XYZ file of C-alpha atoms in Angstrom:
703
model
C 71.346 -155.384 -136.912
C 72.727 -152.142 -138.580
C 70.173 -149.550 -139.605
C 70.344 -147.996 -143.271
C 72.578 -144.970 -142.244
C 75.360 -147.251 -140.669
C 75.104 -149.375 -144.007
C 75.636 -146.139 -146.055
C 78.298 -144.970 -143.528
C 80.102 -148.575 -143.855
C 79.951 -148.522 -147.698
C 81.472 -144.837 -147.706
C 84.432 -146.106 -145.188
C 85.073 -148.809 -147.696
C 85.113 -146.862 -150.979
C 86.627 -143.741 -149.175
C 89.444 -144.151 -152.135
C 86.754 -142.924 -154.723
C 85.457 -140.277 -152.526
C 89.006 -138.854 -151.833
C 89.854 -138.866 -155.868
C 86.561 -137.046 -156.728
C 87.273 -134.720 -153.974
C 90.940 -133.903 -154.737
C 89.799 -133.581 -158.462
C 86.918 -130.977 -157.679
C 89.100 -129.212 -155.360
C 92.381 -129.158 -157.367
C 90.284 -127.420 -160.455
C 88.495 -125.131 -158.564
C 91.783 -124.004 -157.057
C 93.429 -123.825 -160.099
C 90.726 -121.718 -161.690
C 90.319 -119.331 -158.794
C 94.030 -118.589 -158.388
C 94.125 -117.941 -162.376
C 91.162 -115.928 -162.436
C 92.376 -113.777 -159.110
C 95.480 -113.192 -161.015
C 93.734 -112.374 -164.396
C 90.867 -110.038 -162.876
C 93.603 -108.235 -160.835
C 93.788 -104.625 -161.425
C 97.913 -105.090 -161.237
C 97.356 -107.188 -164.435
C 94.186 -105.628 -165.931
C 95.824 -102.130 -166.289
C 99.265 -103.775 -168.219
C 97.490 -105.991 -170.768
C 95.811 -103.665 -173.012
C 92.365 -104.093 -174.058
C 92.126 -106.385 -177.079
C 96.019 -106.467 -177.306
C 98.141 -109.980 -178.410
C 98.967 -110.697 -174.616
C 95.616 -110.642 -173.257
C 94.129 -112.734 -176.382
C 97.252 -115.188 -175.437
C 96.476 -115.257 -171.849
C 92.905 -115.954 -172.358
C 93.573 -118.589 -174.896
C 95.558 -120.674 -172.266
C 93.196 -120.010 -169.757
C 90.287 -121.584 -171.865
C 92.536 -124.297 -172.329
C 93.209 -124.854 -168.542
C 89.568 -124.534 -167.995
C 88.699 -127.046 -170.345
C 91.200 -129.427 -168.821
C 89.501 -128.779 -165.493
C 86.218 -129.318 -166.549
C 87.314 -132.688 -168.224
C 88.840 -134.380 -165.662
C 86.079 -133.481 -163.107
C 83.617 -134.722 -165.310
C 85.739 -137.966 -165.927
C 86.591 -138.225 -161.776
C 82.463 -137.801 -161.508
C 82.185 -140.747 -164.098
C 84.274 -142.864 -162.036
C 83.097 -142.340 -159.003
C 79.309 -143.502 -160.206
C 80.722 -146.305 -161.937
C 82.366 -147.479 -158.511
C 79.152 -146.719 -156.596
C 77.560 -148.877 -158.938
C 78.613 -152.011 -156.495
C 77.277 -150.802 -153.558
C 73.773 -149.349 -155.194
C 73.086 -152.368 -156.884
C 73.709 -154.560 -153.559
C 71.425 -152.089 -151.634
C 68.802 -152.508 -154.434
C 68.927 -156.372 -154.099
C 68.379 -156.056 -150.105
C 65.065 -154.089 -150.962
C 66.414 -150.497 -150.238
C 63.960 -148.289 -152.075
C 65.507 -146.088 -154.758
C 63.844 -142.787 -153.194
C 65.673 -143.331 -150.468
C 69.025 -144.272 -152.368
C 68.373 -140.991 -154.434
C 67.961 -138.659 -151.334
C 71.267 -140.412 -149.809
C 73.409 -140.190 -152.996
C 72.186 -136.585 -153.692
C 73.046 -135.452 -150.286
C 76.456 -137.057 -150.748
C 76.965 -135.547 -153.976
C 75.796 -132.063 -152.696
C 77.858 -131.975 -149.738
C 81.023 -133.251 -151.287
C 80.530 -130.669 -154.370
C 80.275 -127.910 -151.982
C 82.924 -128.922 -149.514
C 85.530 -129.675 -152.407
C 84.830 -126.822 -154.362
C 84.127 -123.822 -151.780
C 87.502 -124.895 -150.257
C 89.385 -124.271 -153.562
C 87.591 -121.195 -153.863
C 88.423 -119.836 -150.336
C 92.157 -120.969 -150.845
C 92.711 -119.603 -154.229
C 93.113 -116.098 -153.425
C 95.853 -117.144 -150.435
C 97.523 -119.337 -153.037
C 97.464 -116.569 -155.839
C 99.166 -113.999 -153.399
C 101.705 -116.680 -152.243
C 102.603 -117.500 -155.317
C 103.051 -114.074 -156.558
C 104.928 -113.062 -153.331
C 107.735 -115.478 -154.140
C 107.916 -114.338 -157.800
C 108.514 -110.732 -156.315
C 110.908 -112.133 -153.385
C 113.024 -114.123 -155.906
C 112.773 -112.312 -159.219
C 111.885 -108.669 -159.234
C 109.780 -106.458 -157.230
C 108.646 -102.980 -157.951
C 105.931 -100.758 -156.933
C 103.623 -101.445 -159.524
C 103.715 -105.278 -159.001
C 101.960 -104.824 -155.503
C 98.872 -107.584 -155.918
C 95.245 -106.292 -155.729
C 92.342 -108.519 -155.969
C 88.804 -107.741 -157.577
C 85.691 -109.873 -156.486
C 84.927 -110.367 -160.564
C 88.177 -112.883 -159.796
C 85.010 -115.278 -157.955
C 82.761 -115.422 -161.089
C 84.175 -117.683 -163.087
C 84.924 -120.308 -160.112
C 81.255 -119.911 -159.026
C 80.305 -120.703 -162.783
C 82.461 -123.884 -162.377
C 81.204 -124.844 -159.121
C 77.327 -124.570 -160.540
C 78.584 -126.722 -163.546
C 79.774 -129.156 -161.432
C 76.959 -129.611 -159.586
C 74.598 -129.758 -162.146
C 76.413 -132.242 -164.014
C 76.766 -134.590 -161.205
C 73.452 -134.278 -160.264
C 72.184 -135.186 -164.064
C 74.605 -138.212 -163.609
C 73.046 -138.931 -160.584
C 69.643 -139.037 -161.924
C 70.652 -140.797 -164.890
C 72.743 -143.604 -162.584
C 69.415 -143.928 -160.690
C 67.170 -144.522 -163.589
C 68.444 -148.084 -164.350
C 66.039 -150.446 -163.331
C 68.450 -153.410 -163.998
C 69.948 -154.378 -160.603
C 72.563 -156.868 -162.474
C 73.322 -154.322 -165.098
C 74.293 -151.783 -162.187
C 76.211 -154.287 -160.625
C 78.544 -154.929 -163.687
C 78.518 -151.281 -164.499
C 82.075 -151.077 -162.867
C 83.487 -153.885 -165.222
C 81.924 -152.151 -168.363
C 84.554 -151.570 -170.822
C 85.115 -148.389 -173.299
C 86.751 -150.677 -176.143
C 87.651 -149.143 -179.363
C 87.331 -151.278 -182.918
C 90.691 -151.811 -184.521
C 92.382 -149.074 -185.637
C 93.772 -149.065 -189.407
C 97.569 -148.678 -190.222
C 96.947 -145.408 -191.988
C 95.907 -143.791 -188.658
C 99.609 -143.376 -187.509
C 101.867 -141.757 -190.161
C 98.464 -140.473 -191.999
C 97.464 -138.735 -188.879
C 100.670 -137.190 -188.161
C 100.495 -135.949 -192.150
C 97.116 -134.768 -191.272
C 98.321 -132.639 -188.125
C 100.835 -131.195 -190.193
C 98.376 -130.010 -193.145
C 95.963 -129.093 -190.572
C 98.429 -126.976 -188.511
C 99.447 -125.201 -191.753
C 96.036 -124.691 -193.064
C 95.213 -122.928 -189.576
C 98.393 -121.005 -189.307
C 98.116 -119.342 -192.863
C 94.505 -118.875 -193.544
C 94.279 -115.826 -191.608
C 97.580 -114.397 -193.601
C 95.789 -115.544 -196.818
C 92.334 -114.069 -196.128
C 94.303 -110.545 -195.366
C 96.786 -110.716 -198.092
C 94.712 -112.341 -200.801
C 91.050 -111.700 -200.222
C 91.766 -108.401 -198.619
C 89.416 -109.654 -195.658
C 89.752 -109.538 -191.811
C 88.175 -112.853 -191.363
C 86.617 -113.451 -187.899
C 88.066 -116.307 -185.993
C 84.955 -118.098 -186.367
C 85.932 -118.742 -190.314
C 89.450 -118.789 -189.853
C 89.610 -121.605 -186.771
C 88.122 -124.489 -188.479
C 90.983 -124.761 -190.360
C 92.718 -126.168 -187.469
C 89.943 -128.883 -187.102
C 92.090 -131.580 -189.552
C 94.987 -130.899 -186.998
C 92.912 -132.365 -184.280
C 91.169 -135.153 -186.405
C 94.956 -136.012 -187.060
C 95.682 -135.733 -183.043
C 93.022 -137.948 -182.397
C 94.196 -140.736 -184.967
C 97.641 -140.826 -183.885
C 96.411 -141.099 -180.115
C 93.927 -143.651 -180.924
C 96.582 -145.481 -182.769
C 99.229 -145.168 -179.770
C 96.306 -146.257 -177.274
C 95.535 -149.791 -179.359
C 99.313 -150.466 -179.976
C 99.616 -149.574 -183.601
C 103.290 -148.771 -183.537
C 104.037 -152.153 -182.423
C 105.229 -154.360 -185.637
C 106.229 -157.685 -186.168
C 107.204 -159.758 -182.914
C 106.653 -156.766 -180.761
C 103.077 -156.663 -180.914
C 102.832 -160.345 -179.304
C 105.243 -159.066 -176.580
C 102.372 -156.234 -175.649
C 99.607 -158.144 -176.268
C 97.680 -158.262 -172.892
C 98.917 -154.525 -172.356
C 97.317 -153.809 -175.852
C 94.151 -155.652 -175.039
C 93.800 -154.004 -171.743
C 94.521 -150.669 -173.196
C 92.033 -151.231 -176.207
C 89.224 -152.062 -173.400
C 89.507 -148.449 -171.937
C 90.377 -146.814 -174.715
C 87.817 -144.035 -175.700
C 88.128 -142.250 -172.445
C 92.039 -142.793 -172.246
C 92.214 -141.272 -176.070
C 89.581 -138.438 -174.604
C 92.054 -137.661 -171.566
C 95.092 -137.812 -173.583
C 93.844 -135.296 -176.332
C 93.119 -133.037 -173.355
C 96.511 -133.330 -171.949
C 98.024 -133.057 -175.607
C 96.417 -129.622 -175.839
C 97.066 -128.501 -171.999
C 100.890 -129.466 -172.939
C 101.021 -127.046 -175.538
C 99.479 -124.409 -174.037
C 101.509 -124.847 -170.978
C 104.639 -124.528 -172.916
C 103.277 -121.356 -175.119
C 102.874 -119.581 -171.662
C 106.432 -120.473 -170.615
C 107.924 -119.868 -174.168
C 106.779 -116.074 -173.707
C 109.143 -115.132 -171.341
C 112.475 -116.149 -173.145
C 111.184 -115.179 -176.671
C 110.368 -111.870 -175.536
C 113.569 -111.497 -173.369
C 116.191 -112.712 -175.544
C 115.785 -110.377 -178.435
C 115.635 -107.440 -176.043
C 118.782 -108.510 -174.359
C 120.732 -108.947 -177.741
C 119.205 -105.455 -178.975
C 120.740 -103.740 -175.712
C 124.284 -105.638 -175.924
C 124.679 -104.748 -179.615
C 124.030 -101.389 -179.858
C 127.072 -99.187 -180.973
C 126.484 -96.452 -178.646
C 125.861 -96.248 -175.023
C 123.593 -93.716 -174.767
C 121.096 -92.385 -177.168
C 118.075 -90.180 -177.006
C 115.990 -87.627 -179.215
C 113.552 -84.788 -178.365
C 111.642 -82.382 -180.151
C 113.174 -79.078 -181.233
C 110.403 -76.872 -179.403
C 111.653 -78.431 -175.816
C 114.033 -76.727 -173.308
C 116.107 -80.022 -173.033
C 120.028 -80.298 -171.563
C 122.889 -79.873 -173.937
C 126.142 -81.438 -173.933
C 127.716 -79.245 -170.960
C 124.960 -80.031 -168.642
C 125.369 -84.068 -169.617
C 129.009 -83.682 -168.904
C 128.251 -81.768 -165.778
C 126.214 -84.493 -164.388
C 128.512 -87.062 -165.422
C 131.213 -85.665 -163.464
C 128.947 -85.816 -160.605
C 129.046 -89.926 -160.853
C 132.708 -89.896 -162.092
C 131.809 -90.735 -165.356
C 133.298 -89.602 -168.757
C 131.417 -88.709 -171.721
C 132.867 -89.721 -175.177
C 132.134 -89.571 -178.938
C 129.270 -86.904 -178.087
C 127.273 -86.508 -181.471
C 124.701 -84.378 -181.662
C 122.594 -83.612 -185.179
C 119.473 -82.508 -186.443
C 116.631 -84.493 -187.859
C 112.914 -84.001 -188.687
C 109.500 -85.572 -189.074
C 108.150 -85.722 -192.437
C 105.170 -87.147 -194.595
C 105.465 -89.845 -196.792
C 103.469 -91.566 -199.150
C 102.004 -95.354 -199.166
C 98.945 -97.631 -199.516
C 95.989 -96.470 -197.371
C 93.544 -99.257 -196.216
C 90.098 -98.518 -196.526
C 88.153 -100.624 -194.484
C 84.599 -101.322 -194.458
C 82.222 -103.284 -192.303
C 80.229 -106.309 -193.908
C 77.953 -109.123 -192.415
C 81.043 -111.854 -192.861
C 83.715 -109.196 -190.990
C 85.788 -106.225 -192.200
C 86.982 -106.222 -195.938
C 89.470 -103.360 -197.335
C 90.670 -101.891 -200.410
C 94.077 -100.282 -200.982
C 94.372 -96.478 -202.165
C 97.699 -95.001 -203.039
C 98.311 -91.736 -200.779
C 100.723 -88.994 -201.448
C 100.562 -87.996 -197.642
C 99.932 -90.967 -195.635
C 101.530 -90.787 -192.333
C 104.846 -89.103 -190.717
C 108.228 -90.668 -190.470
C 111.724 -89.430 -188.954
C 114.346 -88.344 -191.718
C 117.813 -87.578 -191.169
C 120.491 -86.239 -193.788
C 123.308 -88.884 -195.157
C 126.041 -86.589 -193.423
C 123.960 -87.068 -190.137
C 123.442 -90.315 -190.435
C 127.201 -91.157 -190.849
C 128.109 -88.799 -187.983
C 125.329 -90.819 -185.534
C 126.510 -94.373 -186.868
C 130.087 -94.102 -188.037
C 128.503 -95.459 -191.589
C 129.981 -94.133 -194.836
C 126.716 -93.961 -196.856
C 126.575 -92.069 -200.129
C 123.503 -90.907 -201.803
C 122.735 -89.185 -204.825
C 119.945 -86.434 -205.237
C 116.441 -88.272 -205.671
C 117.461 -91.370 -203.456
C 116.426 -92.580 -200.259
C 117.513 -95.232 -197.738
C 115.745 -96.739 -194.700
C 116.075 -98.681 -191.700
C 113.686 -101.730 -190.758
C 110.969 -100.705 -188.413
C 110.068 -102.662 -185.400
C 108.266 -105.226 -187.110
C 111.412 -106.235 -189.132
C 109.721 -104.531 -192.450
C 111.428 -102.365 -194.817
C 109.155 -99.322 -196.350
C 110.042 -97.872 -199.522
C 108.726 -94.788 -200.729
C 108.493 -92.437 -203.597
C 107.054 -88.862 -202.177
C 108.184 -86.887 -199.421
C 106.508 -83.865 -198.142
C 107.096 -81.000 -195.792
C 103.776 -81.175 -193.613
C 104.312 -77.140 -192.819
C 104.673 -75.654 -196.497
C 103.291 -78.687 -198.472
C 106.462 -78.723 -200.771
C 106.912 -82.324 -202.036
C 110.347 -84.288 -203.147
C 109.767 -87.583 -205.108
C 112.496 -89.851 -204.375
C 113.416 -93.442 -205.215
C 114.266 -96.034 -202.193
C 117.711 -97.758 -202.332
C 116.780 -101.672 -202.738
C 118.518 -102.728 -199.458
C 117.870 -101.430 -196.058
C 120.496 -99.776 -193.672
C 121.574 -101.937 -190.793
C 121.456 -100.519 -187.672
C 120.691 -101.897 -184.111
C 120.066 -98.738 -182.730
C 117.892 -96.672 -185.015
C 114.364 -97.937 -186.356
C 112.334 -96.537 -189.416
C 114.632 -93.921 -190.007
C 114.633 -92.619 -193.649
C 118.052 -90.897 -195.049
C 117.855 -88.404 -197.825
C 120.900 -86.867 -199.700
C 122.024 -83.667 -197.898
C 120.896 -81.312 -200.308
C 117.517 -83.000 -200.664
C 117.285 -82.895 -196.501
C 118.250 -78.923 -196.808
C 115.266 -78.418 -199.727
C 112.595 -80.274 -197.970
C 112.801 -79.157 -194.409
C 112.959 -75.679 -195.436
C 110.045 -73.686 -193.570
C 109.908 -76.749 -191.088
C 108.552 -75.414 -187.587
C 110.536 -76.292 -184.376
C 107.516 -79.003 -183.245
C 108.326 -81.044 -186.844
C 112.010 -80.943 -186.189
C 114.094 -83.130 -183.493
C 117.597 -83.099 -182.365
C 119.252 -86.922 -181.931
C 122.462 -87.345 -179.415
C 124.260 -90.145 -179.077
C 127.550 -90.429 -176.623
C 129.626 -93.123 -175.173
C 130.485 -92.942 -171.511
C 133.723 -94.180 -169.579
C 133.395 -95.923 -166.151
C 129.609 -95.713 -166.801
C 127.287 -96.115 -164.254
C 123.590 -96.978 -163.354
C 122.889 -93.943 -161.297
C 124.304 -91.642 -163.923
C 122.066 -93.260 -166.410
C 118.802 -92.995 -164.161
C 119.661 -89.200 -163.102
C 119.912 -88.375 -166.789
C 116.701 -90.130 -167.671
C 114.954 -88.480 -165.068
C 116.420 -85.322 -166.010
C 115.300 -85.751 -169.937
C 111.829 -86.309 -168.443
C 111.765 -83.285 -166.393
C 112.682 -81.297 -169.388
C 110.099 -82.756 -171.695
C 106.886 -80.463 -171.795
C 103.280 -81.841 -172.111
C 103.375 -81.187 -175.732
C 105.952 -84.139 -175.602
C 103.797 -86.643 -173.563
C 102.929 -88.572 -176.560
C 102.158 -92.510 -176.931
C 104.477 -94.209 -179.147
C 102.778 -94.339 -182.229
C 101.061 -90.945 -182.361
C 101.036 -89.935 -185.850
C 99.887 -86.466 -186.552
C 99.471 -86.874 -190.282
C 97.017 -89.714 -189.769
C 95.219 -87.832 -186.940
C 94.600 -85.196 -189.141
C 93.263 -87.369 -192.268
C 90.837 -89.106 -189.682
C 89.528 -85.759 -188.509
C 89.149 -84.520 -191.900
C 86.927 -87.774 -192.595
C 84.676 -87.069 -189.559
C 86.076 -89.909 -187.620
C 87.874 -89.886 -183.942
C 91.654 -90.630 -183.771
C 92.136 -93.690 -181.839
C 94.744 -91.898 -179.250
C 92.587 -88.471 -178.931
C 90.558 -88.345 -175.194
C 87.378 -88.398 -176.809
C 87.978 -91.807 -178.614
C 86.147 -94.864 -177.056
C 89.573 -96.668 -178.462
C 91.762 -94.816 -175.817
C 90.669 -96.310 -172.747
C 92.373 -99.416 -174.312
C 96.138 -97.782 -174.376
C 97.765 -96.688 -171.275
C 98.425 -93.328 -170.088
C 101.652 -91.356 -170.435
C 102.303 -90.220 -167.094
C 105.757 -88.115 -166.602
C 105.350 -88.169 -162.743
C 105.521 -91.853 -163.226
C 108.798 -92.355 -165.142
C 109.570 -95.786 -163.641
C 106.209 -97.539 -164.559
C 106.090 -100.193 -167.635
C 103.334 -98.156 -169.194
C 105.992 -95.410 -169.376
C 109.117 -97.253 -170.085
C 107.460 -99.341 -172.610
C 105.352 -96.477 -174.344
C 106.923 -93.345 -174.207
C 107.700 -92.163 -177.684
C 110.830 -90.568 -176.765
C 112.079 -93.040 -174.366
C 115.762 -92.830 -174.513
C 117.822 -95.567 -175.152
C 120.783 -96.000 -172.267
C 122.435 -99.360 -172.242
C 123.233 -99.509 -168.586
C 119.802 -98.542 -167.354
C 118.192 -100.600 -169.878
C 120.136 -103.878 -169.000
C 119.402 -103.059 -165.052
C 115.628 -102.375 -165.582
C 115.080 -104.866 -168.642
C 113.145 -107.641 -166.258
C 111.609 -105.116 -164.041
C 110.216 -103.347 -167.136
C 108.423 -106.487 -168.318
C 107.801 -107.956 -164.896
C 103.708 -108.210 -165.024
C 104.212 -109.834 -168.418
C 106.800 -112.185 -167.461
C 105.646 -113.107 -164.101
C 101.919 -113.279 -165.448
C 102.882 -116.195 -168.328
C 105.275 -118.059 -165.540
C 101.928 -117.984 -163.430
C 99.674 -119.346 -166.500
C 102.544 -121.929 -167.234
C 102.802 -123.352 -163.472
C 98.750 -123.574 -163.620
C 98.780 -125.664 -166.954
C 101.450 -127.637 -165.947
C 99.654 -128.705 -162.762
C 96.620 -129.414 -164.286
C 98.257 -131.651 -166.977
C 100.155 -133.563 -163.798
C 96.803 -134.431 -162.285
C 95.034 -135.525 -165.515
C 98.047 -137.790 -166.194
C 98.361 -139.204 -162.529
C 94.567 -139.608 -162.025
C 94.149 -141.145 -165.584
C 96.767 -143.475 -165.066
C 95.753 -145.124 -161.401
C 92.170 -145.210 -162.717
C 93.241 -147.760 -165.289
C 95.300 -149.658 -162.620
C 92.076 -149.435 -160.453
C 89.592 -150.529 -163.367
C 92.265 -153.539 -164.742
C 93.058 -154.763 -161.137
C 90.814 -157.761 -161.822
C 92.664 -158.427 -165.010
C 95.951 -158.293 -163.023
C 94.877 -160.550 -160.559
C 93.516 -163.152 -162.767
C 96.887 -163.024 -164.769
C 98.760 -163.527 -161.378
C 96.558 -166.652 -160.923
C 97.461 -167.782 -164.506
C 101.019 -167.955 -163.055
C 102.079 -164.477 -164.568
C 105.544 -163.196 -162.724
C 105.694 -160.044 -160.848
C 108.488 -159.052 -163.485
C 105.805 -159.524 -166.290
C 103.041 -157.683 -164.481
C 105.500 -154.471 -163.455
C 106.150 -154.376 -167.215
C 102.553 -154.497 -168.434
C 101.485 -151.935 -165.679
C 104.747 -149.693 -166.751
C 103.445 -149.952 -170.590
C 100.139 -148.794 -170.197
C 101.239 -145.822 -167.843
C 103.895 -145.051 -170.374
C 101.700 -144.968 -173.418
C 99.283 -142.485 -171.185
C 102.156 -140.177 -170.632
C 104.787 -140.539 -173.494
C 101.992 -139.657 -176.420
C 100.666 -136.612 -175.277
C 103.520 -134.961 -173.653
C 105.689 -136.005 -176.719
C 103.114 -134.618 -179.424
C 102.026 -131.435 -177.212
C 105.690 -130.654 -176.960
C 106.882 -131.219 -180.803
C 103.796 -129.271 -181.716
C 104.096 -125.909 -179.909
C 107.798 -126.168 -180.532
C 107.169 -126.485 -184.617
C 104.676 -123.590 -184.072
C 107.295 -121.258 -182.139
C 109.801 -122.075 -185.206
C 107.121 -121.013 -187.838
C 106.305 -118.019 -185.919
C 110.437 -116.912 -185.502
C 111.146 -117.940 -189.273
C 108.027 -115.871 -190.185
C 109.612 -112.562 -188.440
C 110.643 -110.168 -190.841
C 109.371 -111.851 -193.668
C 112.601 -113.690 -194.723
C 112.378 -117.067 -193.604
C 115.468 -116.622 -191.296
C 116.083 -117.205 -187.622
C 118.308 -114.676 -186.334
C 120.754 -114.582 -183.899
C 118.924 -113.223 -181.166
C 115.753 -115.514 -181.869
C 118.172 -118.652 -181.632
C 118.970 -117.679 -178.014
C 115.623 -117.474 -177.346
C 114.542 -120.935 -178.880
C 117.600 -122.549 -177.103
C 116.194 -121.139 -173.746
C 112.689 -122.630 -174.887
C 114.636 -125.903 -175.385
C 116.191 -125.559 -172.106
C 112.376 -125.458 -170.417
C 111.499 -128.137 -172.442
C 114.442 -130.383 -171.178
C 113.784 -129.352 -167.739
C 109.772 -129.971 -167.957
C 110.675 -133.508 -169.463
C 112.753 -134.670 -166.600
C 109.695 -133.308 -164.197
C 107.442 -135.241 -166.305
C 109.777 -138.051 -166.213
C 109.856 -138.120 -162.164
C 105.999 -138.186 -162.352
C 105.642 -141.035 -164.698
C 108.171 -143.083 -162.359
C 106.019 -141.865 -159.122
C 103.076 -143.023 -160.816
C 104.474 -146.198 -162.155
C 105.788 -147.022 -158.555
C 102.159 -146.295 -157.105
C 100.603 -148.377 -159.471
C 102.896 -151.349 -158.630
C 102.195 -150.640 -155.057
C 98.366 -150.338 -155.783
C 98.552 -153.596 -157.549
C 100.612 -155.524 -154.820
C 103.482 -156.443 -157.694
C 106.095 -153.859 -156.161
């Protein structure tokens, strides 16, 4: 006669598959969350992502999706554990076991399982993070600033996740044992989660709702800013995406119940549809989480090609090999020194052009912001002196670019800025003497792959408006080509330019003296001044670290050397690139676990149905076809919808860049790279689908 502990041990052994499933889900969720947090809170990443910047927000958005997915499949695995625990619990109650003893035993099992699984995931998270990062450095790019340093804050969220899982399982255990009807507990494992008949309008109607909701959510913030002059908080604009979620839920529900099958096709899938419908609620919830996670994973994986393709295209499209500019009050090297340096590396300087330029004040609309209870609103006010902008004479422009531009007196031309916008001005002011020059900007922007946000004036107008300008407001621009060009020469020239730049030239790109003067006159702090609390959100420009990403990406006077930029392009963006690749791997891993787990649990839940079908004479080929159809439905819909949604979102973003609704050549290359990623990941999902189907056949003994 066995005692109660021996009975518990025997039952655990017979149901080891359920213990293994729950333990694996909790371990994997803790491992993913810990790995992500260790990289996210690492000083390596924290010092790279600016506080409040778009990159940080995007990473956190995807991370939140991954955490939601991990919590979802952990809770689901816990529910399955208790469902399949019901038979043995009901049997023990029927044999006279006390509810108190069962509760103590079950709580002991739950606590030990949660602690063992989650703590193991938390402990192994940091080593896994280091291994992945080390592989990235070994195979892709390795720079001194990519040395990974861990921070104890990376364990906070995993600790909270462990607490959440433990409290959730204890609450589920308490609710589970409160049942007093033994027969109800015994039959719990066969309890279905049916969905009612779904109208046909849920199919294509759901797709239309997704499109409408996505469009509303995407354009709502722009509408608030452009039309209402209101920087609406996310709590007001985010709900515009809710129709898209409703539409997504309807499409997935329609898919689960087999609504896309019409005519004779629905009879061929009758058994499959019935089984899916009776497990519909939980299946749809899982598919919804997977869809969002797939979109988040692709969002992270698209970041690198979308960022790199335009940059590489811009570098390759420059008309000159070398271009740099400096303040006229700097003791900078000249043509002779550059040629001497080039000769040391067997490089020949060709087509050398050196021209003066100037920084002048331009007019425009100033946005006056006002904080309110519902967010920030703004009004526009014309300012004759708004900001500083670089200027060239038309002859200097033609000598630098080889253009044949002709401007009449009083005319101004301009290139596009870094955001693809075209600034039209009507008044130019000398910031030293205060003299002003009314101008009219020609309608068409100047085309240039090298110069951005440059204004050009007629030669006489330029000479007139720059009269009396001090050297600190004057600049010198240099361009030239190089024969037998080499990376060592480009790097040495870059180092030399940095060494000849004084402390007054150590400026963050975007530093504007005109705006600073206005802010100080209003009794406000300029955001880049050391006293400003916003200054900490922007990296320091340290000339002693010219190879750091912060310096290369943010120095106002950063040169453009083709061979240097091509050689260092990946290393300059290494932390950004590897971080988003890392995020994509985490999200794709979570998707794979959820898809595999849900597919296998469907087979577990419906195993008795397949056994009954076999007894009724169903052939193995029919059973294989039916089980394959169930797994296919779990995989295909969320992966396909998530992929199409994020592709549509990125196409919308690319079309909106520049405000012309056109996807240019560099963006097309980035989009092509994204499509290649989709193709590769689709092959990966297909391989997982085939593996899951074979495992299902093996479990159902129909292989």
